[in-house]
Tab-separated table of C-alpha atoms and ligand atoms in Angstrom:
chain	number	residue	atom	x	y	z
A	20	UNK	CA	0.000	0.000	0.000
A	21	UNK	CA	2.936	2.369	0.445
A	22	UNK	CA	4.056	2.107	-3.165
A	23	UNK	CA	4.343	5.592	-4.641
A	24	UNK	CA	3.161	7.255	-1.442
A	25	UNK	CA	4.856	10.534	-0.519
A	26	UNK	CA	5.923	10.371	3.094
A	27	UNK	CA	7.636	13.040	5.148
A	28	UNK	CA	9.715	11.393	7.850
A	29	UNK	CA	10.273	13.873	10.669
A	30	UNK	CA	13.138	13.054	13.009
A	31	UNK	CA	13.691	14.823	16.323
A	32	UNK	CA	16.393	14.796	19.008
A	33	UNK	CA	15.998	11.463	20.729
A	34	UNK	CA	18.368	8.533	21.007
A	35	UNK	CA	15.691	6.542	19.151
A	36	UNK	CA	16.717	8.565	16.069
A	37	UNK	CA	19.113	5.703	15.321
A	38	UNK	CA	16.043	3.548	14.568
A	39	UNK	CA	14.871	6.153	12.038
A	40	UNK	CA	17.526	4.985	9.561
A	41	UNK	CA	16.063	1.485	9.577
A	42	UNK	CA	12.518	2.863	9.460
A	43	UNK	CA	13.482	4.953	6.437
A	44	UNK	CA	14.980	1.918	4.734
A	45	UNK	CA	11.802	-0.102	5.316
A	46	UNK	CA	9.620	2.682	3.885
A	47	UNK	CA	11.792	2.921	0.790
A	48	UNK	CA	11.733	-0.868	0.402
A	49	UNK	CA	7.919	-0.710	0.427
A	50	UNK	CA	8.076	1.689	-2.535
A	51	UNK	CA	7.401	4.954	-0.688
A	52	UNK	CA	9.064	8.212	-1.686
A	53	UNK	CA	10.435	9.683	1.523
A	54	UNK	CA	11.533	13.203	2.334
A	55	UNK	CA	13.383	13.466	5.624
A	56	UNK	CA	12.921	16.620	7.691
A	57	UNK	CA	15.119	16.661	10.776
A	58	UNK	CA	15.214	19.095	13.697
A	59	UNK	CA	18.543	20.702	14.676
A	60	UNK	CA	18.804	18.458	17.755
A	61	UNK	CA	17.882	15.404	15.661
A	62	UNK	CA	21.154	15.957	13.783
A	63	UNK	CA	23.047	15.484	17.067
A	64	UNK	CA	21.804	11.886	17.109
A	65	UNK	CA	21.974	10.837	13.466
A	66	UNK	CA	23.827	12.350	10.547
A	67	UNK	CA	21.904	13.716	7.543
A	68	UNK	CA	24.420	11.958	5.272
A	69	UNK	CA	23.162	8.560	6.441
A	70	UNK	CA	19.578	9.629	5.875
A	71	UNK	CA	20.083	11.234	2.457
A	72	UNK	CA	22.016	8.137	1.297
A	73	UNK	CA	19.064	5.954	2.252
A	74	UNK	CA	16.297	8.241	0.937
A	75	UNK	CA	18.099	9.404	-2.198
A	76	UNK	CA	17.065	12.986	-1.375
A	77	UNK	CA	18.817	15.820	0.448
A	78	UNK	CA	17.676	16.008	4.053
A	79	UNK	CA	15.844	19.205	4.999
A	80	UNK	CA	16.585	20.772	8.340
A	81	UNK	CA	16.570	24.535	7.989
A	82	UNK	CA	14.262	26.961	6.191
A	83	UNK	CA	17.188	27.857	3.882
A	84	UNK	CA	20.177	25.909	2.604
A	85	UNK	CA	23.045	28.021	3.966
A	86	UNK	CA	25.434	27.960	0.988
A	87	UNK	CA	22.885	28.288	-1.859
A	88	UNK	CA	20.238	30.386	-0.091
A	89	UNK	CA	17.613	27.944	-1.465
A	90	UNK	CA	14.321	28.278	0.418
A	91	UNK	CA	12.497	25.111	1.471
A	92	UNK	CA	8.778	25.717	1.263
A	93	UNK	CA	7.001	24.069	4.167
A	94	UNK	CA	3.735	24.777	2.332
A	95	UNK	CA	4.795	22.858	-0.796
A	96	UNK	CA	6.126	20.038	1.368
A	97	UNK	CA	2.869	19.859	3.318
A	98	UNK	CA	0.885	19.639	0.071
A	99	UNK	CA	3.250	17.038	-1.430
A	100	UNK	CA	2.833	14.600	1.454
A	101	UNK	CA	0.396	11.702	1.610
A	102	UNK	CA	1.451	11.251	5.229
A	103	UNK	CA	3.673	12.950	7.778
A	104	UNK	CA	5.360	10.521	10.155
A	105	UNK	CA	7.309	11.918	13.088
A	106	UNK	CA	9.487	9.178	14.525
A	107	UNK	CA	10.955	9.622	17.004
A	108	UNK	CA	8.913	12.486	18.451
A	109	UNK	CA	10.349	14.060	21.598
A	110	UNK	CA	8.304	15.638	24.407
A	111	UNK	CA	9.531	19.023	23.215
A	112	UNK	CA	8.370	18.545	19.612
A	113	UNK	CA	5.064	17.109	20.820
A	114	UNK	CA	4.579	20.203	23.000
A	115	UNK	CA	5.398	22.548	20.117
A	116	UNK	CA	3.040	20.711	17.773
A	117	UNK	CA	0.241	20.797	20.333
A	118	UNK	CA	0.605	24.555	20.810
A	119	UNK	CA	1.566	25.672	17.302
A	120	UNK	CA	5.095	26.806	18.141
A	121	UNK	CA	6.605	26.785	14.663
A	122	UNK	CA	10.227	27.560	15.463
A	123	UNK	CA	11.773	24.909	13.222
A	124	UNK	CA	11.224	23.450	9.774
A	125	UNK	CA	9.562	20.282	11.055
A	126	UNK	CA	6.862	21.906	13.201
A	127	UNK	CA	6.249	24.529	10.500
A	128	UNK	CA	5.762	21.737	7.962
A	129	UNK	CA	3.422	19.979	10.397
A	130	UNK	CA	1.270	23.106	10.657
A	131	UNK	CA	1.028	23.361	6.860
A	132	UNK	CA	0.406	19.682	6.273
A	133	UNK	CA	-3.047	18.561	5.131
A	134	UNK	CA	-2.111	14.872	5.044
A	135	UNK	CA	-2.678	12.460	7.947
A	136	UNK	CA	-0.077	12.792	10.680
A	137	UNK	CA	1.442	9.892	12.642
A	138	UNK	CA	3.456	10.588	15.775
A	139	UNK	CA	5.694	7.980	17.411
A	140	UNK	CA	6.780	9.369	20.806
A	141	UNK	CA	10.111	8.341	22.305
A	142	UNK	CA	11.274	9.485	25.733
A	143	UNK	CA	12.033	8.375	29.241
A	144	UNK	CA	9.144	6.829	31.205
A	145	UNK	CA	8.627	9.752	33.592
A	146	UNK	CA	8.673	12.291	30.787
A	147	UNK	CA	6.136	10.214	28.918
A	148	UNK	CA	3.886	9.819	31.958
A	149	UNK	CA	4.101	13.525	32.870
A	150	UNK	CA	0.727	15.261	32.872
A	151	UNK	CA	1.896	17.897	30.396
A	152	UNK	CA	3.091	15.273	27.875
A	153	UNK	CA	-0.163	13.352	28.200
A	154	UNK	CA	-2.179	16.552	27.885
A	155	UNK	CA	-0.234	17.532	24.740
A	156	UNK	CA	-0.780	14.065	23.243
A	157	UNK	CA	-4.509	14.376	23.967
A	158	UNK	CA	-4.501	17.749	22.214
A	159	UNK	CA	-2.739	16.252	19.192
A	160	UNK	CA	-5.279	13.412	19.095
A	161	UNK	CA	-8.099	15.940	19.246
A	162	UNK	CA	-6.628	17.657	16.150
A	163	UNK	CA	-7.011	14.376	14.278
A	164	UNK	CA	-3.381	13.200	14.536
A	165	UNK	CA	-2.606	9.547	15.156
A	166	UNK	CA	-0.346	8.635	18.043
A	167	UNK	CA	1.687	5.452	17.675
A	168	UNK	CA	1.926	4.432	21.315
A	169	UNK	CA	5.450	3.816	22.590
A	170	UNK	CA	6.348	0.336	23.793
A	171	UNK	CA	7.328	-0.715	27.307
A	172	UNK	CA	10.828	-2.001	27.905
A	173	UNK	CA	14.357	-0.979	28.786
A	174	UNK	CA	15.007	2.674	27.990
A	175	UNK	CA	18.214	4.546	27.167
A	176	UNK	CA	18.359	5.655	30.820
A	177	UNK	CA	18.504	1.915	31.751
A	178	UNK	CA	15.187	2.364	33.539
A	179	UNK	CA	12.335	0.147	32.462
A	180	UNK	CA	8.924	1.507	31.497
A	181	UNK	CA	6.756	2.939	28.753
A	182	UNK	CA	8.540	5.323	26.395
A	183	UNK	CA	10.473	3.274	23.783
A	184	UNK	CA	9.654	4.296	20.262
A	185	UNK	CA	7.591	1.580	18.576
A	186	UNK	CA	9.691	-0.738	16.397
A	187	UNK	CA	10.109	0.353	12.733
A	188	UNK	CA	8.426	-2.801	11.378
A	189	UNK	CA	5.344	-2.072	13.487
A	190	UNK	CA	5.256	1.587	12.388
A	191	UNK	CA	5.416	0.593	8.714
A	192	UNK	CA	2.640	-1.937	9.323
A	193	UNK	CA	0.457	0.797	10.888
A	194	UNK	CA	0.972	3.096	7.884
A	195	UNK	CA	0.355	0.252	5.487
A	196	UNK	CA	-2.908	-0.678	7.178
A	197	UNK	CA	-3.965	2.945	7.248
A	198	UNK	CA	-3.581	3.368	3.500
A	199	UNK	CA	-5.295	0.060	2.897
A	200	UNK	CA	-8.465	0.735	4.844
A	201	UNK	CA	-8.848	4.401	5.597
A	202	UNK	CA	-9.343	7.414	3.434
A	203	UNK	CA	-12.046	6.263	1.053
A	204	UNK	CA	-12.680	9.935	0.171
A	205	UNK	CA	-9.054	10.793	-0.610
A	206	UNK	CA	-8.903	13.199	-3.555
A	207	UNK	CA	-12.539	14.256	-3.131
A	208	UNK	CA	-13.764	17.740	-2.246
A	209	UNK	CA	-16.713	17.809	0.121
A	210	UNK	CA	-18.941	20.780	0.823
A	211	UNK	CA	-20.933	20.699	4.065
A	212	UNK	CA	-23.429	23.116	5.575
A	213	UNK	CA	-23.948	23.117	9.328
A	214	UNK	CA	-25.827	24.949	12.047
A	215	UNK	CA	-28.762	27.326	11.903
A	216	UNK	CA	-29.224	30.524	9.933
A	217	UNK	CA	-30.183	33.786	11.609
A	218	UNK	CA	-32.561	36.063	9.746
A	219	UNK	CA	-32.324	39.602	11.042
A	220	UNK	CA	-35.383	41.513	12.250
A	221	UNK	CA	-33.479	44.487	13.678
A	222	UNK	CA	-29.961	44.999	15.124
A	223	UNK	CA	-30.778	42.901	18.206
A	224	UNK	CA	-33.314	40.306	17.057
A	225	UNK	CA	-33.461	37.497	14.554
A	226	UNK	CA	-35.441	34.442	13.473
A	227	UNK	CA	-33.369	31.333	14.132
A	228	UNK	CA	-33.626	27.714	15.220
A	229	UNK	CA	-32.101	25.287	17.695
A	230	UNK	CA	-29.402	23.750	15.470
A	231	UNK	CA	-26.069	23.566	17.318
A	232	UNK	CA	-23.933	22.557	14.339
A	233	UNK	CA	-22.860	19.318	16.080
A	234	UNK	CA	-24.138	16.991	13.333
A	235	UNK	CA	-22.628	19.060	10.496
A	236	UNK	CA	-19.281	19.457	12.249
A	237	UNK	CA	-19.171	15.713	12.994
A	238	UNK	CA	-19.694	15.100	9.269
A	239	UNK	CA	-16.913	17.533	8.413
A	240	UNK	CA	-14.507	15.740	10.780
A	241	UNK	CA	-15.515	12.321	9.413
A	242	UNK	CA	-15.004	13.445	5.797
A	243	UNK	CA	-11.609	14.984	6.607
A	244	UNK	CA	-10.682	11.798	8.451
A	245	UNK	CA	-11.658	9.870	5.308
A	246	UNK	CA	-9.146	11.916	3.339
A	247	UNK	CA	-11.388	14.557	1.773
A	248	UNK	CA	-10.731	18.270	1.454
A	249	UNK	CA	-13.663	19.827	3.274
A	250	UNK	CA	-15.314	23.213	2.919
A	251	UNK	CA	-17.600	23.721	5.888
A	252	UNK	CA	-20.107	26.536	5.542
A	253	UNK	CA	-21.275	27.190	9.079
A	254	UNK	CA	-24.091	29.285	10.449
A	255	UNK	CA	-23.705	30.899	13.879
A	256	UNK	CA	-22.510	28.069	16.169
A	257	UNK	CA	-20.113	27.673	19.058
A	258	UNK	CA	-18.626	24.309	17.992
A	259	UNK	CA	-15.123	24.360	16.529
A	260	UNK	CA	-13.558	22.326	13.767
A	261	UNK	CA	-10.391	20.369	14.574
A	262	UNK	CA	-9.067	18.698	11.459
A	263	UNK	CA	-6.625	20.714	9.358
A	264	UNK	CA	-8.286	19.571	6.113
A	265	UNK	CA	-11.422	21.534	7.029
A	266	UNK	CA	-11.736	25.008	5.566
A	267	UNK	CA	-14.480	26.832	7.454
A	268	UNK	CA	-16.563	29.674	6.020
A	269	UNK	CA	-18.766	31.482	8.535
A	270	UNK	CA	-22.109	32.882	7.468
A	271	UNK	CA	-25.177	34.180	9.246
A	272	UNK	CA	-28.215	34.277	6.979
A	273	UNK	CA	-29.641	31.818	4.441
A	274	UNK	CA	-28.708	34.178	1.603
A	275	UNK	CA	-25.091	34.323	2.833
A	276	UNK	CA	-25.068	30.527	3.094
A	277	UNK	CA	-26.520	30.237	-0.412
A	278	UNK	CA	-23.784	32.510	-1.850
A	279	UNK	CA	-20.961	30.732	0.007
A	280	UNK	CA	-22.218	27.308	-1.110
A	281	UNK	CA	-22.679	28.273	-4.744
A	282	UNK	CA	-19.177	29.773	-4.845
A	283	UNK	CA	-17.808	26.303	-4.018
A	284	UNK	CA	-20.220	23.916	-5.678
A	285	UNK	CA	-18.572	23.611	-9.095
A	286	UNK	CA	-15.372	22.231	-7.530
A	287	UNK	CA	-17.279	19.874	-5.228
A	288	UNK	CA	-17.614	16.094	-5.523
A	289	UNK	CA	-19.957	15.662	-2.562
A	290	UNK	CA	-22.286	18.216	-0.974
A	291	UNK	CA	-23.915	17.419	2.370
A	292	UNK	CA	-26.639	19.880	3.355
A	293	UNK	CA	-26.954	19.437	7.100
A	294	UNK	CA	-27.785	23.020	8.043
A	295	UNK	CA	-31.206	23.947	9.368
A	296	UNK	CA	-31.811	26.801	6.961
A	297	UNK	CA	-34.601	29.277	7.653
A	298	UNK	CA	-37.160	29.023	4.875
A	299	UNK	CA	-38.276	32.628	5.400
A	300	UNK	CA	-36.661	35.932	6.335
A	301	UNK	CA	-38.238	39.243	7.382
A	302	UNK	CA	-39.170	41.247	4.317
A	303	UNK	CA	-37.554	44.372	5.773
A	304	UNK	CA	-34.817	44.704	8.376
A	305	UNK	CA	-35.037	47.673	10.697
A	306	UNK	CA	-31.783	49.697	11.088
A	307	UNK	CA	-32.738	50.582	14.637
A	308	UNK	CA	-34.012	48.497	17.513
A	309	UNK	CA	-37.793	48.172	17.234
A	310	UNK	CA	-39.553	49.721	20.199
A	311	UNK	CA	-42.428	48.266	22.140
A	312	UNK	CA	-45.578	50.147	21.241
A	313	UNK	CA	-48.234	48.076	22.948
A	314	UNK	CA	-49.857	47.611	19.528
A	315	UNK	CA	-50.082	44.298	17.702
A	316	UNK	CA	-47.169	43.953	15.291
A	317	UNK	CA	-47.069	41.941	12.054
A	318	UNK	CA	-43.806	40.607	10.681
A	319	UNK	CA	-43.970	40.049	6.922
A	320	UNK	CA	-41.709	37.251	5.685
A	321	UNK	CA	-40.259	36.575	2.255
A	322	UNK	CA	-39.044	33.133	1.126
A	323	UNK	CA	-35.334	32.357	1.316
A	324	UNK	CA	-33.585	30.547	-1.522
A	325	UNK	CA	-33.636	26.763	-1.204
A	326	UNK	CA	-29.919	25.973	-1.289
A	327	UNK	CA	-30.202	22.203	-1.639
A	328	UNK	CA	-32.800	22.523	-4.412
A	329	UNK	CA	-30.521	24.897	-6.326
A	330	UNK	CA	-27.630	22.425	-6.020
A	331	UNK	CA	-29.980	19.702	-7.225
A	332	UNK	CA	-30.736	21.777	-10.328
A	333	UNK	CA	-27.044	22.407	-11.025
A	334	UNK	CA	-25.856	18.873	-10.199
A	335	UNK	CA	-23.677	17.339	-12.897
A	336	UNK	CA	-22.709	13.711	-13.466
A	337	UNK	CA	-20.242	12.551	-10.831
A	338	UNK	CA	-21.494	14.859	-8.083
A	339	UNK	CA	-23.226	13.377	-5.058
A	340	UNK	CA	-25.809	15.467	-3.212
A	341	UNK	CA	-26.922	14.558	0.316
A	342	UNK	CA	-29.717	16.345	2.147
A	343	UNK	CA	-31.133	16.080	5.643
A	344	UNK	CA	-34.756	16.119	6.693
A	345	UNK	CA	-35.852	16.973	10.206
A	346	UNK	CA	-39.440	15.891	10.551
A	347	UNK	CA	-42.114	15.805	13.209
A	348	UNK	CA	-44.789	13.760	11.376
A	349	UNK	CA	-45.196	11.585	8.261
A	350	UNK	CA	-41.434	11.353	8.419
A	351	UNK	CA	-40.585	8.968	5.617
A	352	UNK	CA	-43.088	10.345	3.123
A	353	UNK	CA	-41.913	13.911	3.732
A	354	UNK	CA	-38.262	12.912	3.448
A	355	UNK	CA	-38.828	11.067	0.175
A	356	UNK	CA	-40.697	14.056	-1.220
A	357	UNK	CA	-37.772	16.339	-0.332
A	358	UNK	CA	-35.305	13.915	-1.938
A	359	UNK	CA	-37.362	14.035	-5.119
A	360	UNK	CA	-37.983	17.792	-5.196
A	361	UNK	CA	-34.344	18.685	-4.466
A	362	UNK	CA	-32.865	15.991	-6.748
A	363	UNK	CA	-30.832	14.467	-3.870
A	364	UNK	CA	-28.905	11.195	-4.048
A	365	UNK	CA	-29.400	10.538	-0.324
A	366	UNK	CA	-31.639	11.986	2.325
A	367	UNK	CA	-30.831	11.561	6.009
A	368	UNK	CA	-34.031	11.547	7.994
A	369	UNK	CA	-34.119	12.413	11.681
A	370	UNK	CA	-37.316	12.786	13.632
A	371	UNK	CA	-38.024	15.004	16.613
A	372	UNK	CA	-40.256	12.195	17.871
A	373	UNK	CA	-37.177	10.039	18.576
A	374	UNK	CA	-35.397	10.506	21.885
A	375	UNK	CA	-31.747	11.445	21.442
A	376	UNK	CA	-32.260	12.619	17.856
A	377	UNK	CA	-32.139	15.981	16.109
A	378	UNK	CA	-31.117	19.363	17.507
A	379	UNK	CA	-28.426	20.022	20.085
A	380	UNK	CA	-27.899	16.557	21.581
A	381	UNK	CA	-24.628	14.658	21.094
A	382	UNK	CA	-26.466	11.687	19.591
A	383	UNK	CA	-28.693	11.131	16.604
A	384	UNK	CA	-30.939	8.399	15.246
A	385	UNK	CA	-31.376	8.532	11.497
A	386	UNK	CA	-32.611	6.647	8.462
A	387	UNK	CA	-30.515	7.120	5.342
A	388	UNK	CA	-32.644	6.773	2.217
A	389	UNK	CA	-30.839	6.429	-1.103
A	390	UNK	CA	-32.401	7.504	-4.393
A	391	UNK	CA	-31.175	4.186	-5.734
A	392	UNK	CA	-33.537	2.362	-3.366
A	393	UNK	CA	-31.728	1.292	-0.198
A	394	UNK	CA	-32.844	2.405	3.234
A	395	UNK	CA	-30.507	2.036	6.212
A	396	UNK	CA	-31.523	2.652	9.804
A	397	UNK	CA	-28.779	3.911	12.077
A	398	UNK	CA	-29.688	3.424	15.758
A	399	UNK	CA	-29.265	6.186	18.324
A	400	UNK	CA	-25.532	6.745	18.846
A	401	UNK	CA	-23.011	9.613	19.034
A	402	UNK	CA	-23.206	12.047	16.125
A	403	UNK	CA	-19.523	11.306	15.426
A	404	UNK	CA	-20.419	7.659	14.769
A	405	UNK	CA	-23.536	8.502	12.759
A	406	UNK	CA	-21.335	10.811	10.657
A	407	UNK	CA	-18.795	8.035	10.051
A	408	UNK	CA	-21.610	5.721	8.870
A	409	UNK	CA	-22.946	8.362	6.470
A	410	UNK	CA	-19.434	8.949	5.100
A	411	UNK	CA	-19.037	5.215	4.502
A	412	UNK	CA	-22.280	5.183	2.528
A	413	UNK	CA	-21.127	8.111	0.399
A	414	UNK	CA	-17.779	6.381	-0.172
A	415	UNK	CA	-19.667	3.228	-1.172
A	416	UNK	CA	-21.700	5.279	-3.647
A	417	UNK	CA	-18.490	6.373	-5.396
A	418	UNK	CA	-16.958	2.900	-5.199
A	419	UNK	CA	-20.022	1.464	-6.995
A	420	UNK	CA	-19.848	4.134	-9.706
A	421	UNK	CA	-16.130	3.569	-10.441
B	77	PMT	O1	-26.991	21.020	14.399
B	77	PMT	P1	-27.489	19.961	15.366
B	77	PMT	O2	-27.953	20.551	16.666
B	77	PMT	O3	-26.490	18.858	15.556
B	77	PMT	O4	-28.798	19.303	14.706
B	77	PMT	C1	-28.689	18.564	13.515
B	77	PMT	C2	-29.892	18.805	12.606
B	77	PMT	C3	-31.150	18.383	13.303
B	77	PMT	C4	-29.986	20.310	12.249
B	77	PMT	C5	-29.645	17.960	11.312
B	77	PMT	O5	-29.553	16.619	11.647
B	77	PMT	C6	-30.770	18.165	10.306
B	77	PMT	O6	-31.749	17.465	10.295
B	77	PMT	N1	-30.605	19.167	9.404
B	77	PMT	C7	-31.636	19.581	8.412
B	77	PMT	C8	-32.727	20.288	9.150
B	77	PMT	C9	-33.767	20.885	8.266
B	77	PMT	O7	-34.032	22.042	8.447
B	77	PMT	O8	-34.255	20.134	7.287
B	77	PMT	P2	-35.395	20.630	6.267
B	77	PMT	O9	-36.301	19.499	6.186
B	77	PMT	O10	-35.943	21.945	6.578
B	77	PMT	O11	-34.573	20.832	4.927
B	77	PMT	C10	-34.351	19.782	4.009
B	77	PMT	C11	-32.991	19.946	3.356
B	77	PMT	O12	-32.946	21.140	2.584
B	77	PMT	C12	-31.848	20.053	4.326
B	77	PMT	O13	-30.752	19.380	3.754
B	77	PMT	C13	-31.592	21.550	4.413
B	77	PMT	O14	-30.217	21.851	4.705
B	77	PMT	C14	-31.935	22.007	3.015
B	77	PMT	N2	-32.461	23.381	2.933
B	77	PMT	C15	-33.619	23.731	3.552
B	77	PMT	C16	-34.114	24.995	3.387
B	77	PMT	C17	-33.411	25.913	2.586
B	77	PMT	N3	-33.870	27.162	2.418
B	77	PMT	N4	-32.280	25.551	1.990
B	77	PMT	C18	-31.805	24.305	2.139
B	77	PMT	O15	-30.753	23.972	1.586
């Protein structure tokens, strides 16, 4: 699975750097193209000459090559990579990565990298067990990075415990398995809408709804995890995206969401419309706060554009369009009608009659109806897991078309 894969091997200042030479050799033997990026302290443990001889490429350590003045673009490197593997990763590099301290070429490349990141820590047992190291590893996990747990055994300090970098064979196996099974959406661009829209009445009031954005953001994370480039058009929400492959565009109203979505749609392979978009907006918006008069007040509403329906009209061969339906009655019939009217390939139905489904909660219970006929019920479970199931169905859709 590693044949032809572009891998950045990041090496930091740990005694386990000696194992990096063997790791590099194994990656090359598997057919990977490897670019070594080493930190200044990494060079104290292993010479770049050894590494460049094995990789067949000059080793990158600084932002510039001193004698030629050649600039090494961390951005280009980050885009080139199919995976970034940091082995060994010291506590210091892990801390810098967790907090975005880009004071060397390796951490700067990490921050620019859109590819999956694998981190193989190596350090003494107490350093590894320290609360700050564990906290930083948790942060890195929460950003979507994969930690290759260190092994337990005799350490360079002659103490015994957890902290030895995992063996090179095992690391290569982990990468191999990753490329074999994960990333079914690699190379695809996915457009997702999430959250509510706010339709202004005056400077302090709006028409909105209870959507938290949790379902849409979970979908964005799952798509990024599956290797896609994600554009996430989000209404006003407090959730935050984590994965670096997610490009977030914030909007407030349905019209803003419509414009942001249409600007992206041509370049999109999959569009997932999870937002709860207001169907109507006030016909006029007052510039000043409306005062209480004691009189009855009538708010005239005008229809908002139907974003999903417009995408359905513009859909070309090869694009997959997924909509959501939040229903309170006649659920399946209403969902099927929406799928038809908006020319969707899938509709994800959730009902407010089901406990643990719909707005705000961390779980959802959905039925995914495919235009092609299948109907899959996903029981109540965390929105992250529901999202992963939906992504698998979309990936299956493409696999069947290929
Ligand atoms: O954000 P959470 O709190 O996690 O809640 C998740 C959710 C309940 C919002 C989500 O699971 C969901 O069901 N989203 C769609 C809710 C909805 O408003 O559906 P609808 O039946 O009104 O719209 C049908 C489809 O058309 C949806 O894909 C919607 O995004 C789209 N639509 C609707 C109106 C409009 N003007 N433009 C649209 O694109």
